[in-house]
Structure formats: structure tokens, C-alpha cells
Coordinates of C-alpha atoms in Angstrom, one line a residue:
Chain A
G139 CA 144.0 54.6 66.4
A140 CA 146.0 55.9 69.3
V141 CA 148.5 53.6 71.1
V142 CA 148.7 52.8 74.7
S143 CA 151.6 50.7 76.0
Q144 CA 152.0 48.9 79.3
H145 CA 155.2 47.7 80.9
P146 CA 156.0 45.1 81.8
S147 CA 153.9 42.7 79.9
W148 CA 154.3 40.0 82.5
V149 CA 156.0 39.9 85.9
I150 CA 156.5 37.2 88.5
C151 CA 157.2 38.2 92.0
K152 CA 157.5 36.8 95.5
S153 CA 154.8 37.3 98.0
G154 CA 155.3 40.4 100.1
T155 CA 157.1 42.4 97.4
S156 CA 155.7 45.4 95.5
V157 CA 155.3 45.6 91.8
K158 CA 154.9 48.7 89.6
I159 CA 153.1 48.6 86.3
E160 CA 153.4 51.5 83.9
C161 CA 150.8 52.7 81.4
R162 CA 151.7 55.2 78.7
S163 CA 149.8 57.0 76.0
L164 CA 152.3 57.1 73.2
D165 CA 150.7 59.7 70.8
F166 CA 148.2 61.6 72.7
Q167 CA 147.8 63.3 76.0
A168 CA 145.4 61.5 78.3
T169 CA 143.8 63.5 81.1
T170 CA 142.1 60.4 82.4
M171 CA 143.4 56.8 82.6
F172 CA 141.7 53.8 83.9
W173 CA 142.9 50.6 85.6
Y174 CA 141.0 47.3 85.1
R175 CA 141.6 43.9 86.5
Q176 CA 140.6 40.8 84.6
F177 CA 140.4 37.3 86.0
P178 CA 140.6 34.3 83.7
K179 CA 137.4 33.9 81.6
Q180 CA 135.9 36.9 83.3
S181 CA 135.1 40.5 82.5
L182 CA 137.2 43.5 83.0
M183 CA 136.5 45.1 86.4
L184 CA 137.2 48.7 86.7
M185 CA 139.6 49.3 89.7
A186 CA 140.1 53.0 89.6
T187 CA 140.0 56.1 87.5
S188 CA 143.1 58.3 87.4
N189 CA 143.1 61.9 86.5
E190 CA 146.4 63.7 85.9
G191 CA 147.5 65.8 88.9
S192 CA 144.9 64.5 91.3
K193 CA 144.2 61.5 93.5
A194 CA 142.7 58.4 91.8
T195 CA 139.1 57.5 92.3
Y196 CA 138.8 53.9 93.5
E197 CA 135.8 51.7 92.9
Q198 CA 134.0 50.1 95.8
G199 CA 135.9 47.2 97.2
V200 CA 139.3 48.1 95.8
E201 CA 141.9 48.8 98.6
K202 CA 143.6 52.1 97.7
D203 CA 146.5 51.4 100.1
K204 CA 147.1 48.2 98.3
F205 CA 146.8 49.4 94.7
L206 CA 148.6 52.7 94.5
I207 CA 147.9 54.8 91.5
N208 CA 149.9 57.8 90.4
H209 CA 149.2 59.9 87.3
A210 CA 152.1 62.3 87.3
S211 CA 151.9 63.4 83.7
L212 CA 149.5 63.4 80.8
T213 CA 151.1 60.4 79.2
L214 CA 152.0 58.2 82.3
S215 CA 150.0 56.5 84.9
T216 CA 151.5 53.8 87.3
L217 CA 149.8 51.2 89.3
T218 CA 151.8 49.8 92.2
V219 CA 150.6 46.6 93.9
T220 CA 152.0 46.8 97.4
S221 CA 152.9 43.8 99.5
A222 CA 151.6 41.5 96.8
H223 CA 150.0 38.2 97.6
P224 CA 149.0 35.2 95.4
E225 CA 145.4 36.4 95.3
D226 CA 146.6 39.6 93.6
S227 CA 147.7 37.5 90.6
S228 CA 145.7 38.6 87.7
F229 CA 145.7 40.4 84.4
Y230 CA 145.9 44.2 84.8
I231 CA 144.8 46.4 81.9
C232 CA 145.0 50.1 81.6
S233 CA 143.1 52.4 79.2
A234 CA 143.5 56.1 78.4
R235 CA 140.9 58.5 77.2
D236 CA 141.8 60.6 74.2
P237 CA 139.8 63.7 74.6
N238 CA 140.1 64.6 71.0
A239 CA 138.7 61.2 69.9
D240 CA 136.4 60.9 72.8
E241 CA 137.4 57.3 73.0
Q242 CA 139.3 55.0 75.4
F243 CA 142.3 53.1 74.1
F244 CA 143.5 50.0 75.9
G245 CA 146.9 48.8 76.7
P246 CA 147.9 45.2 76.0
G247 CA 147.8 44.2 79.7
T248 CA 150.2 43.0 82.3
R249 CA 150.1 39.5 83.6
L250 CA 151.1 39.5 87.3
T251 CA 151.9 36.2 89.0
V252 CA 152.7 36.3 92.8
L253 CA 154.4 33.2 94.1
Chain B
A48 CA 122.9 50.0 88.4
Q49 CA 124.2 49.5 84.9
S50 CA 125.1 46.0 83.8
V51 CA 125.9 44.1 80.7
T52 CA 125.1 40.5 80.0
Q53 CA 126.6 38.3 77.3
P54 CA 124.6 35.1 77.5
D55 CA 127.0 33.0 75.4
I56 CA 130.3 32.1 77.0
H57 CA 131.7 30.3 74.0
I58 CA 130.6 30.1 70.4
T59 CA 132.0 28.0 67.5
V60 CA 131.3 29.1 63.9
S61 CA 132.4 27.5 60.7
E62 CA 134.6 29.8 58.5
G63 CA 132.5 31.6 56.1
A64 CA 129.3 31.2 58.1
S65 CA 127.5 34.2 59.7
L66 CA 127.9 35.2 63.3
E67 CA 125.8 36.9 65.9
L68 CA 127.1 37.6 69.4
R69 CA 124.4 38.6 71.9
C70 CA 124.5 41.5 74.4
N71 CA 121.9 42.7 76.8
Y72 CA 122.3 45.8 78.9
S73 CA 120.6 47.3 81.9
Y74 CA 120.6 51.1 81.9
G75 CA 118.1 53.8 82.9
A76 CA 118.8 56.3 80.1
T77 CA 120.0 56.1 76.5
P78 CA 123.1 54.0 76.8
Y79 CA 126.4 54.5 75.1
L80 CA 127.3 51.0 73.9
F81 CA 130.5 49.4 72.6
W82 CA 131.8 46.2 71.3
Y83 CA 135.5 45.4 71.7
V84 CA 137.7 42.5 70.6
Q85 CA 140.6 41.1 72.6
S86 CA 143.3 39.0 71.0
P87 CA 146.1 37.3 73.0
G88 CA 149.0 39.8 73.6
Q89 CA 147.0 42.7 72.2
G90 CA 144.9 45.4 73.9
L91 CA 141.2 45.6 73.5
Q92 CA 140.3 47.0 70.1
L93 CA 137.1 48.9 69.5
L94 CA 135.0 47.3 66.9
L95 CA 132.1 49.8 66.9
K96 CA 130.1 52.1 69.2
Y97 CA 126.5 53.4 69.4
F98 CA 125.8 56.8 70.9
S99 CA 122.6 57.9 69.1
G100 CA 121.0 58.0 65.7
D101 CA 120.9 55.1 63.3
T102 CA 120.4 52.0 65.3
L103 CA 122.4 49.9 62.9
V104 CA 126.0 50.6 63.4
Q105 CA 128.9 49.7 61.1
G106 CA 132.3 48.9 62.5
I107 CA 135.6 47.7 61.5
K108 CA 136.5 44.3 60.0
G109 CA 133.1 43.9 58.6
F110 CA 131.2 43.9 61.9
E111 CA 127.9 45.6 62.5
A112 CA 125.6 45.9 65.6
E113 CA 122.0 46.8 66.0
F114 CA 120.6 48.7 69.0
K115 CA 117.2 47.6 70.0
R116 CA 115.9 49.6 72.8
S117 CA 112.7 47.5 73.2
Q118 CA 114.8 44.4 73.8
S119 CA 117.7 46.2 75.7
S120 CA 120.0 44.5 73.2
F121 CA 123.1 45.4 71.1
N122 CA 124.0 42.3 69.2
L123 CA 127.1 42.0 67.1
R124 CA 126.9 40.5 63.7
K125 CA 129.2 39.6 60.8
P126 CA 127.9 38.0 57.6
S127 CA 130.9 35.8 56.9
V128 CA 133.5 34.9 59.6
H129 CA 137.2 34.5 58.9
W130 CA 139.6 32.4 60.9
S131 CA 141.3 35.5 62.1
D132 CA 138.1 36.6 63.9
A133 CA 138.7 33.9 66.6
A134 CA 139.1 36.0 69.7
E135 CA 137.3 37.2 72.9
Y136 CA 134.5 39.7 72.3
F137 CA 133.3 42.1 75.0
C138 CA 130.2 44.2 75.0
A139 CA 130.3 47.3 77.2
V140 CA 128.2 50.3 78.3
E141 CA 129.5 53.6 79.6
N142 CA 128.7 54.3 83.2
Q143 CA 126.2 57.0 84.2
A144 CA 129.0 59.4 85.1
G145 CA 130.3 59.0 81.6
T146 CA 133.8 58.2 82.8
A147 CA 134.3 54.5 82.6
L148 CA 133.1 51.3 80.9
I149 CA 131.2 48.4 82.3
F150 CA 131.9 45.2 80.5
G151 CA 130.1 42.0 80.0
K152 CA 131.9 38.7 80.8
G153 CA 132.8 38.2 77.2
T154 CA 132.2 35.6 74.6
T155 CA 135.0 33.4 73.2
L156 CA 134.7 32.9 69.4
S157 CA 136.3 29.9 67.8
V158 CA 136.3 29.4 64.1
S159 CA 136.4 26.0 62.6
S160 CA 137.6 25.2 59.2

């Protein structure tokens, strides 16, 4: 299957700083990418849907000014957690839809810890 | 609104024994259903999916799932579990817009020797 990478795989930052997480589709072009958040022993919660060249669509309750999403190319989407606080600590997972396979492929996730 | 329920948080199965993981969904129309497996350090991997047609779906790694509309269920099964199957399993349904997935809370599978 297709491969989706995320970078970094884990990050520790101080409260108040911003953190950028990259999601790349390595062997296909993804017109749509998704960002999920997963709490320990919990389900994946969709945060936003990112379409290349347009603004992301955020789910209800997700602060768009705090979680900035950019999908500048067909193979790259970034999630920036601005002014991070300890409650933002979580596991962030991206996925990319391969239009040819009509399937979503998931990245390995990024563990964010805010001190 | 669509939702997915996985009633079992944690299941332990002996190696070589059969496995069934339960999944119930809430959806108004014919659902698109998925089972994913998540292993530490790896992304979610699709085991199988159901869109239409035969209600018994075969997937990778020897898994199968049966769609039962009358019970709103899509249970995952495997006849003989291997130690490498220990992981987190998620059932999901595609949202009405057909754009994203709604996941259950997952079932942790442990395999005992």
C-alpha cells in the first residue's frame, strides 16, 4: 500500500511555544489529507480536513487559530500547534486519501508533549 | 449522527484460539465500514472494508468481517490468532459526506501463550 510519513515522530516543547508537524504522502498525490488526535486509550478524533490549495475544514470544537493547517502541495500538509499548552499533549495522526485507491493511508503519528 | 461502538476495551486470547472483535455502528444509510489495526510506532493499517455486495468480507492477515444490517454490526473474526496479532483494533465508518472516518474507541488485543 501507499506510504504516509510524519515528522517528527515525537516532540517535547515548552509551554507557549509553537510546534510544526509534517505529513507527507511518499508515493502518491493526495488531494485530501486529514488530521486526527488520539488520547491514551481513546479513539481517533478528526480535527480537520485539509484540501490542497484551499483552507482546511475544522471539526466542531477545534480551534482553527490554535491548530493551523497548511496543505501547500499534493504531497505535504502541516499542522502547527500554536502557543502550545500541556493540555495539547497528545498523539497526532495524519492520513492522506489516495484518489486512485479510494482509500486513506495513515501516518505513524507524532507524540507531542508540552511541558 | 454516525457513531461506532466497540463494546470490548480489552480482550485476551490464547495463541491459536479463535477471535471475534465486536463493532456496532449507527448510520442512516448503507454504511462504508472499515477495520484497522494499530501497532506501536506504526500507522493504522487497513485490514478490510465493506462497501456493498457480499456481507462476508475477507481481509489481510487471515481476518474476515461480516456485515449484519439487522444487528448494525460489523464484527471482526480470525480463526486462529498469532502472537503477532497483539495490537489495537479500530472499527470505523465513513461519514455521510464521504470524506472522513469516524472511529470506535478501539479494542486492545493481547495474545497469551
